[in-house]
Coordinates of C-alpha atoms and ligand atoms in Angstrom, one line a residue:
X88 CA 107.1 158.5 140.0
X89 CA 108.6 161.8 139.0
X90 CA 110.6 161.8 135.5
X91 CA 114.4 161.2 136.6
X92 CA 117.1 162.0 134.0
X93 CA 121.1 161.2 133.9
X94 CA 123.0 164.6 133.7
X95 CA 126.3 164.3 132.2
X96 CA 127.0 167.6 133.7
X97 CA 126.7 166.3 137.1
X98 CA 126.8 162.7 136.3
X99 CA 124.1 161.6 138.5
X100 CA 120.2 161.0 138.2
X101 CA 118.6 163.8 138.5
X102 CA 114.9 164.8 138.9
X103 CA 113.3 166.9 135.9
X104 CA 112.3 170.2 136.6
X105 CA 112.2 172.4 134.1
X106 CA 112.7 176.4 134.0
X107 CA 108.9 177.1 133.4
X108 CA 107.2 178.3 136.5
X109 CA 103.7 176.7 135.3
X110 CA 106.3 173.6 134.8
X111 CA 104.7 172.3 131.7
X112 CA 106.9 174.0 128.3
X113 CA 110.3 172.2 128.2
X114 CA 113.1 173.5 126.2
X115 CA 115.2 171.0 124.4
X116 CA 118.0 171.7 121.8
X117 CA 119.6 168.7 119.9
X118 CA 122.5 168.9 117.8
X119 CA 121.6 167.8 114.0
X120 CA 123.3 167.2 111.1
X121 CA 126.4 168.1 109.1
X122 CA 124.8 168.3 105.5
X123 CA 128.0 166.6 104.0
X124 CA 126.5 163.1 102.9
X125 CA 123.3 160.8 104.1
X126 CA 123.2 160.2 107.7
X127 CA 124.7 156.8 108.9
X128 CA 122.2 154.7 111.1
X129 CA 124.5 156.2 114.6
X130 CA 123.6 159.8 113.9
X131 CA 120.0 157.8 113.4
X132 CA 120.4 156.1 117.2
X133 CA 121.2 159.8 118.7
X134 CA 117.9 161.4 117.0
X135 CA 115.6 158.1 117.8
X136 CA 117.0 158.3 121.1
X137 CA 115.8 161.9 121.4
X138 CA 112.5 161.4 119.7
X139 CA 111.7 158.7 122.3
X140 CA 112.7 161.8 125.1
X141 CA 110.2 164.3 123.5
X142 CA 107.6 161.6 123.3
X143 CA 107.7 160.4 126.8
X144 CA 108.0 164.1 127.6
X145 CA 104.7 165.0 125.4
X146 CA 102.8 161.8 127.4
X147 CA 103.9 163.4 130.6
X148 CA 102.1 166.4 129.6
X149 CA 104.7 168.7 129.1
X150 CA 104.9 171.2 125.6
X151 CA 108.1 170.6 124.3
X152 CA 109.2 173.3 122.2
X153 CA 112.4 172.2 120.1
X154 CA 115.1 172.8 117.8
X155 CA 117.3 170.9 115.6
X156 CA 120.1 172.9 114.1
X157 CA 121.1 171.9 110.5
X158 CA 125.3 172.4 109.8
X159 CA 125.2 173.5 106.6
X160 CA 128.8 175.1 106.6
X161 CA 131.9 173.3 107.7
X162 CA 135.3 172.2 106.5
X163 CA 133.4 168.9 105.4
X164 CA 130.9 170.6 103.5
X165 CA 133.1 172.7 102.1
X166 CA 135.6 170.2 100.7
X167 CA 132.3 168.5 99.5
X168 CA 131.5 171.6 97.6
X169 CA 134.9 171.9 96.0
X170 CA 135.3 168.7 94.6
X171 CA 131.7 168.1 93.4
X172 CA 132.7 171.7 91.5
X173 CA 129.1 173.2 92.8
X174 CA 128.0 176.1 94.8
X175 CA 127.7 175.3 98.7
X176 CA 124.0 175.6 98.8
X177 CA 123.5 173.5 96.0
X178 CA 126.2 170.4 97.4
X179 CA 124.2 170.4 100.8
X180 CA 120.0 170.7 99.5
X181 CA 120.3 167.0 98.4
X182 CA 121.6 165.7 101.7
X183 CA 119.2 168.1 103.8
X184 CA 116.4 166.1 102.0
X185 CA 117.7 163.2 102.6
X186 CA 117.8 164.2 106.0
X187 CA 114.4 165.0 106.0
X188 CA 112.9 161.3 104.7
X189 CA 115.2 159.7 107.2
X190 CA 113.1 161.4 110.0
X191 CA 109.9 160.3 108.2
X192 CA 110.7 156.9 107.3
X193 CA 111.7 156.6 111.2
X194 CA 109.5 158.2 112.0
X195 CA 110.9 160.6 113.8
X196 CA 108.9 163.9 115.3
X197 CA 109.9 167.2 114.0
X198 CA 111.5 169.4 115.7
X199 CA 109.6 172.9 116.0
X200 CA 112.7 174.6 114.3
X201 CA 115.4 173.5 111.8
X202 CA 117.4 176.5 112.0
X203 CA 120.5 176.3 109.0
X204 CA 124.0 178.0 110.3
X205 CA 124.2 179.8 106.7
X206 CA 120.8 181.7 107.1
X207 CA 121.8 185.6 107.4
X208 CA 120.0 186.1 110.9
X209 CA 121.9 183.6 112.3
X210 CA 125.2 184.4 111.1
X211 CA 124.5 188.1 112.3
X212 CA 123.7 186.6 115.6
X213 CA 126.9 184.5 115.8
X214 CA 128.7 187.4 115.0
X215 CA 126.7 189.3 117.6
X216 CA 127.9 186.8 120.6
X217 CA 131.8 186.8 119.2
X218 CA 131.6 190.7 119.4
X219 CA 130.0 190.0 123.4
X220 CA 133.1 187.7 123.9
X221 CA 135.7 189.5 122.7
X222 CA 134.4 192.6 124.6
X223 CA 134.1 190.7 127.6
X224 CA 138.2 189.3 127.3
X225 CA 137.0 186.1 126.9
X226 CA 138.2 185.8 123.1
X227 CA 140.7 187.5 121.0
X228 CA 141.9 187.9 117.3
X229 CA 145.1 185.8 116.7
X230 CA 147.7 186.6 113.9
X231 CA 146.0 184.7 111.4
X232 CA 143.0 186.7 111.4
X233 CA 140.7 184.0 112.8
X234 CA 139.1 184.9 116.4
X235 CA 139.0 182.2 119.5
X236 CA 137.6 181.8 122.3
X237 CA 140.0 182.4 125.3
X238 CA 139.4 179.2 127.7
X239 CA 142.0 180.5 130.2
X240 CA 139.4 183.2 131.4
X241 CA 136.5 180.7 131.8
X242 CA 137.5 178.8 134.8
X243 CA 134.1 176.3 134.4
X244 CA 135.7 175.0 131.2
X245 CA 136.0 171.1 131.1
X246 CA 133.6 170.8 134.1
X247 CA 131.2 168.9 131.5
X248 CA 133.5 166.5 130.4
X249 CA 135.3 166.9 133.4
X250 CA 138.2 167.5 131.8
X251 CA 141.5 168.7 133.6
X252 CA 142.9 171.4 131.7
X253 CA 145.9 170.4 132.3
X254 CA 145.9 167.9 130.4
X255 CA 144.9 169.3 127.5
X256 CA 148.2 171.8 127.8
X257 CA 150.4 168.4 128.1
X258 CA 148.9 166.2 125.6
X259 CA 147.3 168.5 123.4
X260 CA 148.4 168.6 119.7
X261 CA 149.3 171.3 118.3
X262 CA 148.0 172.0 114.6
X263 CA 150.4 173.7 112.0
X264 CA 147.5 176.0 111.1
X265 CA 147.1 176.6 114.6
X266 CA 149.7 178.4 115.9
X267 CA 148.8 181.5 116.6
X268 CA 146.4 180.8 119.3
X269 CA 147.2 181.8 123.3
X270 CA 146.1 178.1 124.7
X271 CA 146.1 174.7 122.8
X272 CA 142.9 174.4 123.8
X273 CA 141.3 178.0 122.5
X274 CA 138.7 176.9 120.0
X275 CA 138.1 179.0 116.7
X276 CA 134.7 181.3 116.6
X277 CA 135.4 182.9 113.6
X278 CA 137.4 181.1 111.0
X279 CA 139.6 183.7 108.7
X280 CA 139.0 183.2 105.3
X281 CA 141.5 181.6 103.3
X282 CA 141.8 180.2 99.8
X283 CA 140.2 176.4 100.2
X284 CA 137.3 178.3 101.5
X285 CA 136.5 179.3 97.6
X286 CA 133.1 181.8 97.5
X287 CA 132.2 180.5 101.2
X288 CA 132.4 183.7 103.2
X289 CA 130.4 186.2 104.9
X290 CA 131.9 189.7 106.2
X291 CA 132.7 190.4 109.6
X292 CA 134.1 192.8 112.2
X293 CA 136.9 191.2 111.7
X294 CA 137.5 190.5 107.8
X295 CA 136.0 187.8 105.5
X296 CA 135.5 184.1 106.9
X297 CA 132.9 182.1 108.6
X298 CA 131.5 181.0 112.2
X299 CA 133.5 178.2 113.6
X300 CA 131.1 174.8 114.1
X301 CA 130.4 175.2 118.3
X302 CA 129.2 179.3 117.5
X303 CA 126.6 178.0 114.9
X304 CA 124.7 175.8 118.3
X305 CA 124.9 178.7 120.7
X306 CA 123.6 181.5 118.1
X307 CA 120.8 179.1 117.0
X308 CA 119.7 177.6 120.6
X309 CA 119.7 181.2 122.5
X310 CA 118.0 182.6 119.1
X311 CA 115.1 180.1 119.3
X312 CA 115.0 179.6 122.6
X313 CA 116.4 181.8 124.8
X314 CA 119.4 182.1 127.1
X315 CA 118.5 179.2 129.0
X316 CA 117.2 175.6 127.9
X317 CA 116.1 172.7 130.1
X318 CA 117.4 169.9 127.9
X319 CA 120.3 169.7 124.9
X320 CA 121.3 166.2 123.9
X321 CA 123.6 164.6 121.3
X322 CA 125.7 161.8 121.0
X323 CA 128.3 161.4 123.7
X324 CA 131.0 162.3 121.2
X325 CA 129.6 165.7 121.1
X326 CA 130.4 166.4 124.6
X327 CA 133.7 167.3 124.0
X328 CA 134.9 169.5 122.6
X329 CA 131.0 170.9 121.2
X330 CA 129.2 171.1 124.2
X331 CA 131.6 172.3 126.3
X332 CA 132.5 175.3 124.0
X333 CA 129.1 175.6 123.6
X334 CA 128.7 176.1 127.5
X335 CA 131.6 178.5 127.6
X336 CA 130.1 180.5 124.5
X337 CA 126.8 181.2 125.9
X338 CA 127.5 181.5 129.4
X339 CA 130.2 183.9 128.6
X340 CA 127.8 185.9 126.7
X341 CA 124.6 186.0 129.3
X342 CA 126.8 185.0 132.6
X343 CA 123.8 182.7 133.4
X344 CA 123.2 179.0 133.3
X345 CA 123.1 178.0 129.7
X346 CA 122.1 174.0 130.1
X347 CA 119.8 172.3 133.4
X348 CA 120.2 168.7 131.9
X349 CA 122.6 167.7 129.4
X350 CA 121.6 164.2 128.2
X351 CA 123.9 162.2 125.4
X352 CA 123.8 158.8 124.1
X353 CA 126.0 156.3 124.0
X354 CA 128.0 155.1 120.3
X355 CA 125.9 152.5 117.9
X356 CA 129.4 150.4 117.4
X357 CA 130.3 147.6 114.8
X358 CA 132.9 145.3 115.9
X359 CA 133.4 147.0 119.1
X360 CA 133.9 150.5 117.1
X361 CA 131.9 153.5 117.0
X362 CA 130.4 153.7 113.7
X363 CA 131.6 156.6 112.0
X364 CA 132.2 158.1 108.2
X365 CA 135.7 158.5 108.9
X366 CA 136.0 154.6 109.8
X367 CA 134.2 153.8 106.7
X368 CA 132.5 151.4 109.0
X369 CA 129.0 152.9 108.2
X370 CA 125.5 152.3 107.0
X371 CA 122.9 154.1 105.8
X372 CA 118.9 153.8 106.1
X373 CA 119.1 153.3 102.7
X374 CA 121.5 150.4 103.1
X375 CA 118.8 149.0 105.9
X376 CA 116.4 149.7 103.7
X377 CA 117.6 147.9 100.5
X378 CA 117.8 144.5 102.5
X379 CA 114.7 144.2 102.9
X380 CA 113.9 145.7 106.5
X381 CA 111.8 148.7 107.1
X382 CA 111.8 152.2 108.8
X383 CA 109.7 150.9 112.0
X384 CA 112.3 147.9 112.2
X385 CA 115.4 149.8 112.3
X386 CA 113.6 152.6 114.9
X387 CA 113.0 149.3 117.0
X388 CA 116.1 148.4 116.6
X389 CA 117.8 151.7 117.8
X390 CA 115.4 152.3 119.9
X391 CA 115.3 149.0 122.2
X392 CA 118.5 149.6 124.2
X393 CA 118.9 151.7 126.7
X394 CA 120.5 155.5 125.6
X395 CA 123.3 155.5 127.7
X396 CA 124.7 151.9 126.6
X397 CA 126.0 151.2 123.2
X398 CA 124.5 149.2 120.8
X399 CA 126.1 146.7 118.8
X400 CA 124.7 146.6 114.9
X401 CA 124.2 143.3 113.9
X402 CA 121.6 142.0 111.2
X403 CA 120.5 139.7 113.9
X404 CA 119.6 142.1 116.0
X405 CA 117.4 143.5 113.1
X406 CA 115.5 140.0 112.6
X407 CA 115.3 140.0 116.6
X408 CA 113.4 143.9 116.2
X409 CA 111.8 142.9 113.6
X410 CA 110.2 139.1 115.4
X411 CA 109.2 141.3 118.4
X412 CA 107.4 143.8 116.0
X413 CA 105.6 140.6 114.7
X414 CA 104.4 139.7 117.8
X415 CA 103.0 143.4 118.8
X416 CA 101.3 143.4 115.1
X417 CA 99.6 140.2 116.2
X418 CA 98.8 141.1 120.0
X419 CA 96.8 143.8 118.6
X420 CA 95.3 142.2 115.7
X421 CA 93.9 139.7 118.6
X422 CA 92.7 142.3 120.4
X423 CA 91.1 144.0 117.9
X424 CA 89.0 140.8 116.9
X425 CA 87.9 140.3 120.6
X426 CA 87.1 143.5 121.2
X427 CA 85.0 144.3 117.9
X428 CA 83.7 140.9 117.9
X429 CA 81.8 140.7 121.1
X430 CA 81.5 145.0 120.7
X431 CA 78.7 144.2 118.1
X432 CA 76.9 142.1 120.9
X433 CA 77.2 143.9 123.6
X434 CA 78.1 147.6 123.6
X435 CA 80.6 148.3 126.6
X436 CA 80.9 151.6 127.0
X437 CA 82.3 151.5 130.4
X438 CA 86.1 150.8 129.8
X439 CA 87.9 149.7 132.3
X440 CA 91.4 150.8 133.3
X441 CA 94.5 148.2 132.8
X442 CA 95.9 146.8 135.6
X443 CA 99.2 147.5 137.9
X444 CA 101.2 146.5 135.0
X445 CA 99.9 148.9 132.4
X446 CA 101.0 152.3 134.4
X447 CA 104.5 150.2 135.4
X448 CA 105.5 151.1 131.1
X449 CA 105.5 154.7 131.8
X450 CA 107.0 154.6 135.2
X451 CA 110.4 152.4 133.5
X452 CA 110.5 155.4 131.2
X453 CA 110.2 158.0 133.9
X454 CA 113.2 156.3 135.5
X455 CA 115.6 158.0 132.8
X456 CA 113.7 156.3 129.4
X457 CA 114.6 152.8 131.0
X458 CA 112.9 151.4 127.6
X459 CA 114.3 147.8 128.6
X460 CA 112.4 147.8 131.8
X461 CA 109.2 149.5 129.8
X462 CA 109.7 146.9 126.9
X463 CA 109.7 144.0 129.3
X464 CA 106.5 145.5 130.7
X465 CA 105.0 145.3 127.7
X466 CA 105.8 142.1 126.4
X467 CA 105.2 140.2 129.6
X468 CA 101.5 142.2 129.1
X469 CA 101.5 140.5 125.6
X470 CA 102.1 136.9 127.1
X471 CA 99.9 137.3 129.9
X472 CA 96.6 138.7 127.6
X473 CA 97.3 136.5 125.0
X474 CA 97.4 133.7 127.9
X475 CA 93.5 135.0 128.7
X476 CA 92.2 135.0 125.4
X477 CA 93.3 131.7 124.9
X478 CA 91.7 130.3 127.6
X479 CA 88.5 132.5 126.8
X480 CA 89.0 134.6 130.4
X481 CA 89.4 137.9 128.4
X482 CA 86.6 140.1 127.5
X483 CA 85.7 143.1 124.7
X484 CA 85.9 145.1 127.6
X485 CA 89.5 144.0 128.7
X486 CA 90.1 144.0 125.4
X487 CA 89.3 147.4 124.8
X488 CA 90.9 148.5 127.6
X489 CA 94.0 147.0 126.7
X490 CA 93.7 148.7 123.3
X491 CA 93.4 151.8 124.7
X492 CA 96.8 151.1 126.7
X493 CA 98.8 149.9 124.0
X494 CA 97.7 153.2 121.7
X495 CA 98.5 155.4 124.4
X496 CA 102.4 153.6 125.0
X497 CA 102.4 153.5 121.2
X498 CA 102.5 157.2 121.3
X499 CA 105.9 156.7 122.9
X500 CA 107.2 154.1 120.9
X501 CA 105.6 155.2 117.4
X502 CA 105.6 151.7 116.1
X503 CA 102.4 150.3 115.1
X504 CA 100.7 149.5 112.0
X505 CA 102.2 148.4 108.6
X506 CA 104.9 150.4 106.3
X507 CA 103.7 152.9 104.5
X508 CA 106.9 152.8 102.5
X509 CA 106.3 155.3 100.5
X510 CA 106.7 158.7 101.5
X511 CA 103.7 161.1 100.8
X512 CA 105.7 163.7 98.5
X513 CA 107.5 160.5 96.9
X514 CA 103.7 159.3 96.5
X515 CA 102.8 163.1 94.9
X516 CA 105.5 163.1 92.4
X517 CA 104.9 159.5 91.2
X518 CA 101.0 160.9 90.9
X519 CA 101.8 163.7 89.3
X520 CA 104.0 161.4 86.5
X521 CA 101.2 159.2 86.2
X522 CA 98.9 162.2 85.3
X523 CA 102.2 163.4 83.0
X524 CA 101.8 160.1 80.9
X525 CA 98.4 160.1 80.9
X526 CA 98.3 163.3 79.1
X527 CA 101.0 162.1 77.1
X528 CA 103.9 165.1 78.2
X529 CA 106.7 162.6 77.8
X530 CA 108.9 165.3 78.7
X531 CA 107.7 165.7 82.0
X532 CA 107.1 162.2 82.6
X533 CA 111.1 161.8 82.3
X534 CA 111.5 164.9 84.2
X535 CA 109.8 163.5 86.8
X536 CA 111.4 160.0 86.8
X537 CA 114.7 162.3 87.1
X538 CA 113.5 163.8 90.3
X539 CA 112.3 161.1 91.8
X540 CA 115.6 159.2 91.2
X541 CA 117.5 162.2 92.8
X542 CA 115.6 161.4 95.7
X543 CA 116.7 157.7 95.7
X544 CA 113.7 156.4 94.1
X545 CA 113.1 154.6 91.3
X546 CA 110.2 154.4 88.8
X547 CA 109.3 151.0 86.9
X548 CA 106.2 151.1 84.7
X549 CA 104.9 147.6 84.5
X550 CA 101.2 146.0 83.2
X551 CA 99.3 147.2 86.4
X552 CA 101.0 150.7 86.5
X553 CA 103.8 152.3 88.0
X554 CA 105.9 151.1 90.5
X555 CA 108.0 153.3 92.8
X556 CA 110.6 151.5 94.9
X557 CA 114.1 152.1 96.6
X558 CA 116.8 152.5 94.5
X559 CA 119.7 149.8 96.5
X560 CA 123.1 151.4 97.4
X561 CA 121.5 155.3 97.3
Ligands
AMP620 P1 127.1 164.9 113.0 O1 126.3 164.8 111.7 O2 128.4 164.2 112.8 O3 127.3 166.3 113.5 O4 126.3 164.0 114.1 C1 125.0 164.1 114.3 C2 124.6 163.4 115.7 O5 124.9 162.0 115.6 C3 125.4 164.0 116.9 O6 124.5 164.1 118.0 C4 126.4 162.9 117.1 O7 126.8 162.8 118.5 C5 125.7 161.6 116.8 N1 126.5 160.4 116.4 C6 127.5 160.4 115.5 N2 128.0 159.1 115.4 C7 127.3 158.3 116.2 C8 127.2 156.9 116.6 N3 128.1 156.0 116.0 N4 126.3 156.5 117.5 C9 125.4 157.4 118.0 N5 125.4 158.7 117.7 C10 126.3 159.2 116.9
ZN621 ZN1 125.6 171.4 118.3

């Protein structure tokens, strides 16, 4: 079966082809974080959901080259900034760290790029594309100083979100510090400096200020990847207004199809909400993690529904991820036994391929990551294999075979094998205390503990050495 994905653009199933000739290097942008705070577990859905894409993408044999932006200027960030009484860059490094052990702990693939909007080069190209606008007519400086994008002269705008702008003219509010724009609906590029803005500013063409948020993603996606990209994802609140400025952004600038397949998942909710910061109805991994559960539980957890439907958060739906995991760990330890046990008998280097049902995993996820039917596939393999071995009908050479299966899928679903809960630079830091006391530098033993407890981690020494676990509520 060829790989079929829901478009939002179109919103119908479409089949993947991607702008390569050779047809193998997919280009895929996804919208990352605003470095304000730690990441709640639904920004956490919207980059599992990707990482499943670019897995089943990478199985399928295609290159994925990617890039996840980091928002490392906002008002958000900003106000953050302000009232913590610290330089910008200094308020956001903590969170974009954070950021960083979430992907590991879920593990999450890296993206190719992490491009930050406040890195010089990209701020010159933003600036670079509002100069293209503005000397195409398709955006203007208003009295206030601030430059926006002129949506009246881009007649595809609201075709993504298939938005009538009418509507926008009748219900649209109006913001006070708004006022100067042509159209309700024209969206800042470049935001005027102004006192709350403190020493956040970069010069421009058109005074002091900074790019508006929707600039940042078109700058940093045609930058690293050209004019035109096969995939861009997000969560479906991102489709309006962010994608579709981005849309109106770049296709004003090159006048050529930004986006083939825009792909955005649906809300992790609790109590029938979307969970959000501004709700307060939020967790964090490290919440998760502080119960008790671990990275591979909560990816399972995320992971298990279908993109495009929401998910409800329960804590019974983490024992639920965490009971199926249980049953994988043991599938596999069962067929490990089997296989290596009769192995040292008799050698079977012929392996043989799985049957009908094995392939049937990957063809569920070509069918738009149907991971529910793909799931199903696999756990009805489990009860049928386990079914064998109990009644002695399954050899080291099924076995084997079967092994081979499940590590290939498991490249898809990245769950197998116990926690490592530790993170490896977590691990190096606790080392490098251990080697601190050891040559008695107290100083730097406590230095140390310090870092590692900015991190969220905390140091115990006890009789059989140091202990390094979660700090709760970080
Ligand atoms: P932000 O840091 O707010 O820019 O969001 C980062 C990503 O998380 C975006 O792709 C959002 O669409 C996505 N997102 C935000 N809230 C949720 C949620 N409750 N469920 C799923 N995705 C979300
Ligand atoms: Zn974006």
């Amino acid at each position: 079966m060829r790989l079929r994905v829901f478009n939002t653009y179109s919103r119908a199933l479409e089949e993947f082809h991607p702008l390569d000739s050779a047809g193998r290097e997919v280009k895929m942008y996804t919208c990352g974080p605003t470095v304000y705070s730690h990441a709640h577990i639904g920004n956490l859905r919207a980059y599992i959901f990707e990482d499943l894409l670019q897995r089943h993408l990478e199985l399928r044999n295609y290159k994925v080259r990617r890039v996840m932006n980091i928002t490392d200027v906002d008002d958000k960030t900003i106000q953050g900034s302000r009232s913590a009484g610290i330089p910008l860059a200094e308020f956001t490094l903590p969170f974009k760290q954070a950021f960083f052990e979430d992907l590991d702990t879920l593990r999450i693939k890296r993206a190719d790029f992490f491009p930050e909007a406040t890195d010089p080069g990209q701020i010159a190209a933003m600036i670079e594309m509002i100069q293209t606008l503005i000397a195409r007519d398709l955006a203007y400086q208003a009295d206030d100083k601030s430059v926006y994008f002129r949506i009246n002269k881009f007649p595809a705008y609201g075709q993504l979100a298939h938005f009538d702008l009418s509507e926008l003219r009748s219900t649209g509010r109006v913001k006070s510090d708004e006022y100067d724009k042509e159209h309700v609906g024209d969206f800042a590029l470049w935001k005027a400096w102004d006192e709350e803005d403190g020493p956040v500013r970069w010069e421009s063409p058109w005074g002091p200020g900074r790019p508006g948020w929707h600039i940042e993603c078109s700058a940093m996606a045609t930058q690293l990847l050209g004019e035109q990209l096969d995939i861009h994802c997000g969560g479906v609140d991102n489709i309006f207004p962010h994608h579709e400025a981005e849309i109106a952004q770049t296709e004003g600038c090159t006048s050529k199809k930004f986006v083939r397949s825009w792909m955005h998942c649906a809300h992790l909710m609790v109590d029938g909400q979307k969970m959000s910061k501004s709700l307060g109805n939020f967790y964090t991994l490290r919440d998760v993690l502080a119960r008790g559960y671990t990275g591979r539980e909560l990816r399972y957890a995320l992971m298990r529904v279908h993109y495009r439907a929401p998910i409800n958060f329960t804590w019974e739906g983490m024992e639920e991820s965490r009971e199926a995991l249980r049953r994988i760990d043991d599938w596999v330890a069962r067929l490990r036994e089997k296989a290596g046990e009769e192995n040292v008998q008799r050698p079977t280097p012929n392996v043989q391929r799985p049957t009908e049902e094995g392939s049937g995993f990957e063809d569920a996820l070509d069918d738009d990551l149907n991971i529910s039917g793909a799931l199903g596939v696999l756990f009805e393999t489990i009860r049928e294999t386990n079914r064998a071995l109990d009644l002695g009908k399954l050899d080291a050479n099924e076995a084997n075979s079967w092994l081979q299966w499940w590590e290939r899928i498991d490249r898809v679903l990245g769950v197998s094998g116990e926690e490592n809960a530790v993170p490896a630079e977590i691990e190096a830091l606790g080392e490098a205390r251990t080697q601190a006391r050891l040559a008695k530098d107290w100083r730097k033993s406590d230095e140390l503990r310090d870092e590692l407890a900015a991190r969220g981690w905390e140091v115990r020494d006890t009789k059989d050495g140091q202990k390094i676990t979660r700090r709760a509520g970080v």
